[in-house]
Short mmCIF file of C-alpha atoms in Angstrom, two decimals:
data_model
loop_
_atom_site.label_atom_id
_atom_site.label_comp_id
_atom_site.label_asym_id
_atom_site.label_seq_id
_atom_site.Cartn_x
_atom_site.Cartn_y
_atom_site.Cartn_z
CA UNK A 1 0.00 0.00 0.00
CA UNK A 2 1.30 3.44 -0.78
CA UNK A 3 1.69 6.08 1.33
CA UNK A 4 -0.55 8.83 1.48
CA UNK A 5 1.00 11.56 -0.60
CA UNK A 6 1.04 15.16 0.80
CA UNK A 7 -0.87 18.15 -0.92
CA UNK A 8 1.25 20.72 -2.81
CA UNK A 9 1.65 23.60 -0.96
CA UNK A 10 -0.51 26.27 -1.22
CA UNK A 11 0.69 29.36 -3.46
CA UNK A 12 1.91 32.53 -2.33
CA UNK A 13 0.47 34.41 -5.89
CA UNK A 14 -1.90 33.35 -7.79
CA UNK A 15 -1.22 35.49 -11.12
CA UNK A 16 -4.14 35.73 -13.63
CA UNK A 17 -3.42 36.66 -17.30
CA UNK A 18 -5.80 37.89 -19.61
CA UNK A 19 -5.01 36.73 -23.25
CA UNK A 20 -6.41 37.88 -26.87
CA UNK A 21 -4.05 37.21 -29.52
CA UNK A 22 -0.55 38.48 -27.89
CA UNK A 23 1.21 35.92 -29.84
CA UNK A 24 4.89 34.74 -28.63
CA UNK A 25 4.84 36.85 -26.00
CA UNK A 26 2.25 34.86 -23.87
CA UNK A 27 4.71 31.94 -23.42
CA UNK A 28 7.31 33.95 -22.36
CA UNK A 29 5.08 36.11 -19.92
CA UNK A 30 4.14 32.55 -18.45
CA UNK A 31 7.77 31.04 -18.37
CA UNK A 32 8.92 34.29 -16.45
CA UNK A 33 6.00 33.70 -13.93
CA UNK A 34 6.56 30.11 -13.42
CA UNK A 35 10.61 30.97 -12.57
CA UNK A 36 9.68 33.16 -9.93
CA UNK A 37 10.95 32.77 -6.91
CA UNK A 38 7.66 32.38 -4.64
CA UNK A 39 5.07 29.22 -5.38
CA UNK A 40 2.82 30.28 -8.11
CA UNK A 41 -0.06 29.25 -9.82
CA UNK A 42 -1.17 30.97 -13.39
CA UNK A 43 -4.01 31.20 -15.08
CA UNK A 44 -4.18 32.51 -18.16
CA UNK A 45 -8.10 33.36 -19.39
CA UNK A 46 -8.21 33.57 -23.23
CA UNK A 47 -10.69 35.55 -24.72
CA UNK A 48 -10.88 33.79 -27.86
CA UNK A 49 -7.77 34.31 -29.28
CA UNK A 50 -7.32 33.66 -33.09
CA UNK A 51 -3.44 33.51 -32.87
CA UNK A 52 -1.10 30.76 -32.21
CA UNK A 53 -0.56 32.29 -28.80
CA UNK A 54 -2.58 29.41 -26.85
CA UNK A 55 -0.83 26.47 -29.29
CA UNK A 56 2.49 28.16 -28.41
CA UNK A 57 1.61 27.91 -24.58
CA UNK A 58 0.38 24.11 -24.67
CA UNK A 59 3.49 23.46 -26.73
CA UNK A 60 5.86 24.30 -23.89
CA UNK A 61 3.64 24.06 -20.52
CA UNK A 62 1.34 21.16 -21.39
CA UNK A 63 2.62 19.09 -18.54
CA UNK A 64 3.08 21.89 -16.21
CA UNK A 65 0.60 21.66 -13.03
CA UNK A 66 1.02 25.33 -11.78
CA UNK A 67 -0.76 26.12 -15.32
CA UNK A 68 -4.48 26.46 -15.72
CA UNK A 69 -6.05 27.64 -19.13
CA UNK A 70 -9.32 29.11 -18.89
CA UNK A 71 -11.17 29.37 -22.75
CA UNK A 72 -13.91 31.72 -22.55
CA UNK A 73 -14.64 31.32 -26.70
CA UNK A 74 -15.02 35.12 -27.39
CA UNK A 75 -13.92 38.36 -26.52
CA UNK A 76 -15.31 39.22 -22.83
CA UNK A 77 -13.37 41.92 -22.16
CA UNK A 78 -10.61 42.95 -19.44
CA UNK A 79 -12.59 43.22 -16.36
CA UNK A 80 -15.18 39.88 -17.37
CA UNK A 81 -11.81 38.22 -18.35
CA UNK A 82 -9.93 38.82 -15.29
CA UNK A 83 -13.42 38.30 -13.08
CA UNK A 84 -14.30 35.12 -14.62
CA UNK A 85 -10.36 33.40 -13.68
CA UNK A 86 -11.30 34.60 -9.66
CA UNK A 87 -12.90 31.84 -8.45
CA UNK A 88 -9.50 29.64 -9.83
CA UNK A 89 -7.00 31.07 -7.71
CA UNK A 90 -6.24 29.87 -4.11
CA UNK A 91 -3.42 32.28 -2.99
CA UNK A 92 -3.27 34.97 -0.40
CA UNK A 93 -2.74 38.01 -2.92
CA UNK A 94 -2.94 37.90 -6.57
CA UNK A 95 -1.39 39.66 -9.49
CA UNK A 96 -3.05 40.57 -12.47
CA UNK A 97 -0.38 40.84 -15.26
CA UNK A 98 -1.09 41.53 -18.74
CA UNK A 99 0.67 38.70 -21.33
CA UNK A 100 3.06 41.05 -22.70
CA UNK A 101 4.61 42.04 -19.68
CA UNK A 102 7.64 39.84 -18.54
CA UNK A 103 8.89 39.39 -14.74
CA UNK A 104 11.81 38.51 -13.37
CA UNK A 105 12.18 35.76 -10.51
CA UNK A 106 12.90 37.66 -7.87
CA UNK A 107 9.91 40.54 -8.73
CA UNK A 108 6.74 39.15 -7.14
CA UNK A 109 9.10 37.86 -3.93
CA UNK A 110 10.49 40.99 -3.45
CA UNK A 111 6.36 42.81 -3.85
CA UNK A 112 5.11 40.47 -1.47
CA UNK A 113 7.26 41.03 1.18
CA UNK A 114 6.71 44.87 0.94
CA UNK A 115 3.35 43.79 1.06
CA UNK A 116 3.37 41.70 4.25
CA UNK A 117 5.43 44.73 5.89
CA UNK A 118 2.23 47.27 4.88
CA UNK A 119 -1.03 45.46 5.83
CA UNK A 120 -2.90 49.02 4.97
CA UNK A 121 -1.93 48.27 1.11
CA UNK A 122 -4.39 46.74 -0.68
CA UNK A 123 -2.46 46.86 -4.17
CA UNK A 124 0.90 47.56 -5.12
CA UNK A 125 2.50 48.07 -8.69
CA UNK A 126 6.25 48.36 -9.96
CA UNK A 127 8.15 50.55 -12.07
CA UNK A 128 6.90 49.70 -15.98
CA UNK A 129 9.44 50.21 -18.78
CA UNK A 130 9.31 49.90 -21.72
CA UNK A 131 11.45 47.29 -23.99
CA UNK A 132 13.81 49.90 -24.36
CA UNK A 133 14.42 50.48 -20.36
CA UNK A 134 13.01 53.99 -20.30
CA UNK A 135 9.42 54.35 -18.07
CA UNK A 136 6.16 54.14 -19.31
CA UNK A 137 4.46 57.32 -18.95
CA UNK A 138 0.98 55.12 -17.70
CA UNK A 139 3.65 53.82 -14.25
CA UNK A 140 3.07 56.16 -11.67
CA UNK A 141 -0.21 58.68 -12.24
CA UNK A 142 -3.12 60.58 -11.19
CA UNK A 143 -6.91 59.91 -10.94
CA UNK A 144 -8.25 61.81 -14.41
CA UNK A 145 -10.23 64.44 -13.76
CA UNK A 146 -12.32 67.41 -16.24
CA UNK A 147 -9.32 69.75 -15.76
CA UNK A 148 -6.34 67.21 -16.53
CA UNK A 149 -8.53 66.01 -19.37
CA UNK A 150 -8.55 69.79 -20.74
CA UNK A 151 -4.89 70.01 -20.12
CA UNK A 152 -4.29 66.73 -22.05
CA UNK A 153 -6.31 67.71 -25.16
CA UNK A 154 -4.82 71.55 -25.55
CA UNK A 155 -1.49 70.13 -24.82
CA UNK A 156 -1.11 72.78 -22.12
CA UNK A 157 0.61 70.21 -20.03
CA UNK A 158 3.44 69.95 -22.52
CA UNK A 159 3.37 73.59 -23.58
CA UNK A 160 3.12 74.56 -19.70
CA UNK A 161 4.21 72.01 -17.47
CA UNK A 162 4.08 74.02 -14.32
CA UNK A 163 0.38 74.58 -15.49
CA UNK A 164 -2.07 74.92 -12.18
CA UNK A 165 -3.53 71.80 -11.14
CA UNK A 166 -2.72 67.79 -10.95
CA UNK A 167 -0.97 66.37 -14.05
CA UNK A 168 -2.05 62.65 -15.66
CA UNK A 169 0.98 61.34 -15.61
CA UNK A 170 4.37 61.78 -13.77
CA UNK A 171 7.02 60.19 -15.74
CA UNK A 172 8.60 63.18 -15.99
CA UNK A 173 8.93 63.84 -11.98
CA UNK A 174 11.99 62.30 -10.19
CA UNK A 175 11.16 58.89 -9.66
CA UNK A 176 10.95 57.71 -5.97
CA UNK A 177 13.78 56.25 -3.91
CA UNK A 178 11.45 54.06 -1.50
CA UNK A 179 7.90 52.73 -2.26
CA UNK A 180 5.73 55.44 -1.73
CA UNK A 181 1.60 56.04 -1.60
CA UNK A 182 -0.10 56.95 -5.16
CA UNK A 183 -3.46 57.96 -6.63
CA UNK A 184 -2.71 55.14 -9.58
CA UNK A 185 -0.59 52.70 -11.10
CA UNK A 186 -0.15 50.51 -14.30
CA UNK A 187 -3.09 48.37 -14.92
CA UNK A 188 -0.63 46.30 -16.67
CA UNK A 189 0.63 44.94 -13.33
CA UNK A 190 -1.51 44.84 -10.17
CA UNK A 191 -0.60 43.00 -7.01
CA UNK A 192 -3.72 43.00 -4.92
CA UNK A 193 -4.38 41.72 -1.45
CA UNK A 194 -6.84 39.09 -1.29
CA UNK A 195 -8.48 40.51 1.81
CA UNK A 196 -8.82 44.29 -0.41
CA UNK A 197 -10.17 42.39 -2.63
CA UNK A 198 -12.99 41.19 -0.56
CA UNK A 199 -13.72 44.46 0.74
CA UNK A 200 -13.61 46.44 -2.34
CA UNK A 201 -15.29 43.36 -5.10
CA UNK A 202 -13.73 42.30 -8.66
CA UNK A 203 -13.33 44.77 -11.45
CA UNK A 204 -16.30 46.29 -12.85
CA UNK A 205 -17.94 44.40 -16.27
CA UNK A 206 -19.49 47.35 -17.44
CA UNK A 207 -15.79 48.55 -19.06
CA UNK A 208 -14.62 46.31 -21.64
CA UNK A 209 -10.91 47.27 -22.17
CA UNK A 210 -10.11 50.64 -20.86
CA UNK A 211 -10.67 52.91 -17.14
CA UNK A 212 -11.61 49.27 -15.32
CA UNK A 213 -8.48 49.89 -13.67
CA UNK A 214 -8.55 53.64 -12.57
CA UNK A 215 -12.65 52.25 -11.59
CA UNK A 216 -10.99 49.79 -9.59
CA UNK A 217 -8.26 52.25 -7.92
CA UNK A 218 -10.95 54.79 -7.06
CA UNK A 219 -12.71 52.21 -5.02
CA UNK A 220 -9.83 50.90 -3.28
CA UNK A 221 -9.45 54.39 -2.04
CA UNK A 222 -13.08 54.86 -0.93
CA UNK A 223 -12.70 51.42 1.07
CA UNK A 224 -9.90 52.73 2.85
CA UNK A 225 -7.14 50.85 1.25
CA UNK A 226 -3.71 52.63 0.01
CA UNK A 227 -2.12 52.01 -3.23
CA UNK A 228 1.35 51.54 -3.62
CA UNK A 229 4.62 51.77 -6.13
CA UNK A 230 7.39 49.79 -5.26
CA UNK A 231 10.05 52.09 -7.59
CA UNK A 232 12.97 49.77 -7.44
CA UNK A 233 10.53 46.59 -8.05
CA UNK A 234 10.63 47.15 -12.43
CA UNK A 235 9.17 44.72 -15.60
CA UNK A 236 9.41 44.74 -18.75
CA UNK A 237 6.01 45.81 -20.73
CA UNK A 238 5.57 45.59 -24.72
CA UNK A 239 2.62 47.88 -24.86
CA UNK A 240 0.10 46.89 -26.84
CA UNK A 241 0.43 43.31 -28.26
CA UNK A 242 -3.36 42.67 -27.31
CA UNK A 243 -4.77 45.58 -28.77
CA UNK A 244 -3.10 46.59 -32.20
CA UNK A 245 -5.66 44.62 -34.44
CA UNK A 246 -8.08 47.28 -34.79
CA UNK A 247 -7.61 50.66 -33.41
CA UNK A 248 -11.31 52.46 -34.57
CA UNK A 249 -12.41 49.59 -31.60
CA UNK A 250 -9.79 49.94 -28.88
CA UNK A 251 -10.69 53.91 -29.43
CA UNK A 252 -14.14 52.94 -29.01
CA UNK A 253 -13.64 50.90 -26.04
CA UNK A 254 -11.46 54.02 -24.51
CA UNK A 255 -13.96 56.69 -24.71
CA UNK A 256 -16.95 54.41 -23.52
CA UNK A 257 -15.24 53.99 -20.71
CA UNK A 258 -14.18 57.22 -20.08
CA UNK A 259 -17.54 58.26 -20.04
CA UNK A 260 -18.60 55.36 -17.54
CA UNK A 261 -16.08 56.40 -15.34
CA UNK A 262 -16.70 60.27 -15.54
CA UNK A 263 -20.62 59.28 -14.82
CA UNK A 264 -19.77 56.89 -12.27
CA UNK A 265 -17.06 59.07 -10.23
CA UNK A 266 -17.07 62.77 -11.05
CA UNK A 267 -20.23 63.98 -12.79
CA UNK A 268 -22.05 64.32 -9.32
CA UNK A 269 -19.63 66.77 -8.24
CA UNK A 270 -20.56 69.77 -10.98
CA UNK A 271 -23.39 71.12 -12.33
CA UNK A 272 -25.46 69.39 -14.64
CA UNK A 273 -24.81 71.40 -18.01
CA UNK A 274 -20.87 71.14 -17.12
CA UNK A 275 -21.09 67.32 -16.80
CA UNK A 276 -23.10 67.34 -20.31
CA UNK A 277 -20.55 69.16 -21.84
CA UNK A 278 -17.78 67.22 -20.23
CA UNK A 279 -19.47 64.08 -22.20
CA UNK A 280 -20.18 65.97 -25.28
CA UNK A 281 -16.36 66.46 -25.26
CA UNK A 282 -15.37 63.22 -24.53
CA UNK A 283 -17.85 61.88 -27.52
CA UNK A 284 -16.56 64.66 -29.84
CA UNK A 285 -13.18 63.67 -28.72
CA UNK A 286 -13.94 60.04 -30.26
CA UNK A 287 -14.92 60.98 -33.35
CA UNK A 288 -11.97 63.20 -33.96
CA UNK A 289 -9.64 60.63 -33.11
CA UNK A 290 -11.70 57.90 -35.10
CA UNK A 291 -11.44 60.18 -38.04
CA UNK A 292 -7.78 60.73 -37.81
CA UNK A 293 -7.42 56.78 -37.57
CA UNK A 294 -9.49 56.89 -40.65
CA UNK A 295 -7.26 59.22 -42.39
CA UNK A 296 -4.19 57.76 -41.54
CA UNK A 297 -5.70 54.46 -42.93
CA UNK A 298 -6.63 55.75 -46.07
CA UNK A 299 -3.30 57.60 -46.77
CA UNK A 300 -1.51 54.21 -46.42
CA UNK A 301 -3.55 52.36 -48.79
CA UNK A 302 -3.05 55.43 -51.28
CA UNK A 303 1.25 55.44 -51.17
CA UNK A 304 0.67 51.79 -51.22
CA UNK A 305 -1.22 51.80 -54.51
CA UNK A 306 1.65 50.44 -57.22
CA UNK A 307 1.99 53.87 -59.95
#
């Protein structure tokens, strides 16, 4: 008779990845997360890729126990994506990681111990650069609001940068020397506290790719919970892979949920014909930008014509 064999210990991170057609890069995100340091389990949630990304995967990790693949058949979207892997994971605090971001072993070892020294953090996110080691200007930022919004779209905050008022991003500030307190971080990378995430409830469904994560940030502040950057914690994100296929949609996507979040978060705060012409702008703002994409389309196909 053989001897009862023990149970494998329980994770320390449970890391969810949301996948729609990043291609190579999902192996490699997973064979980054799987050297780390810490006991892991992944799960990757597809969203109906059409790539080779999830062949690619089972290729190399077909065998690998620490590997779950959930196929949801379609495109749910970030938040129903990332909502719908929940109930999988078994671990103490969680990361959400996008596929085309890649980890090194030491990264999610070194965030969980900062973690376990702050029990008043419910997330925590690292210093994003980019493939060329420089920082990603979505790292370290502020809430949106009407005014940076304004400032964004006149370019004020370039022409002015000591312009009055809170600026979107601060990749141009000195970076931090210790882990400090922010408004926002990458949605890219997300280490959340299991016990936050009880409190404050999964991402919200009603955003399909874009401002579920600023959604989600807001309400970890209303619950009490800080937000952290760990500035000497850094990955490697190519921005993008997931949504280059068709930019009139990911455009879409962005403004809708601009709006949701602007509804949802701010619009109580002014007067009614300020918030309609805060989403008048935003919508406006769409079709400008879907226009230009337009454009820009059309001019290719003309200098690709053969004379």
């Amino acid at each position: 008779m053989n001897p009862p064999q023990s149970a494998a210990p329980a994770p320390a991170v449970s890391v969810i990845i949301v996948n729609y057609n990043a291609g190579p890069l999902l192996a490699e995100c997973v064979a980054a997360v799987l050297s780390s340091s810490l006991r892991v389990d992944v799960i990757v949630s597809d969203n109906g890729s059409v790539d080779d990304s999830l062949e690619r995967l089972k290729a190399a990790w077909s065998q690998e126990p620490r590997l779950s693949v959930l196929e949801n058949g379609a495109n749910l979207g970030f938040a129903r994506a990332n909502n719908r892997a929940l109930p999988l994971t078994h671990a103490d605090y969680l990361l959400l990681l996008n596929p085309d971001c890649l980890v090194r072993p030491e990264t999610l070892a070194r965030i969980a111990a900062f973690m376990d020294s702050r029990p008043e953090v419910g997330m925590a996110g690292c210093l994003i650069l980019n493939p060329d080691g420089t920082e990603q200007v979505a790292c370290r930022r502020s809430i949106p609001d009407p005014w940076i919004a304004f400032k964004r779209l006149t370019r004020l905050d370039r022409l002015m940068p000591g312009a009055g008022g809170r600026r979107l991003n601060h990749d141009r500030e000195p970076l931090p020397t210790s882990p400090t307190d922010v408004e926002a971080i990458s949605g890219s990378f997300m280490f959340v506290r299991r016990q936050a995430l009880d409190a404050v409830g999964p991402l919200d469904e009603g955003y399909f790719l874009h401002c579920e994560d600023l959604d989600w940030f807001v309400r970890f502040h209303q619950a009490g919970w800080k937000i952290a950057l760990i500035p000497d914690v850094s990955v490697i994100h190519h921005k993008g892979a997931c949504s280059t296929s068709d930019p009139a949609a990911v455009e879409r996507h962005k403004h809708r949920g601009m709006e949701r979040f602007f509804r949802k978060f701010q619009a109580h705060r002014y007067p009614r014909p300020f918030s309609a012409l805060v989403i008048l702008g935003i919508r406006l703002h769409f079709f400008l930008v879907r226009f230009a994409v337009f454009v820009r389309s059309w001019a290719r196909g003309i200098f690709k014509r053969p004379h």
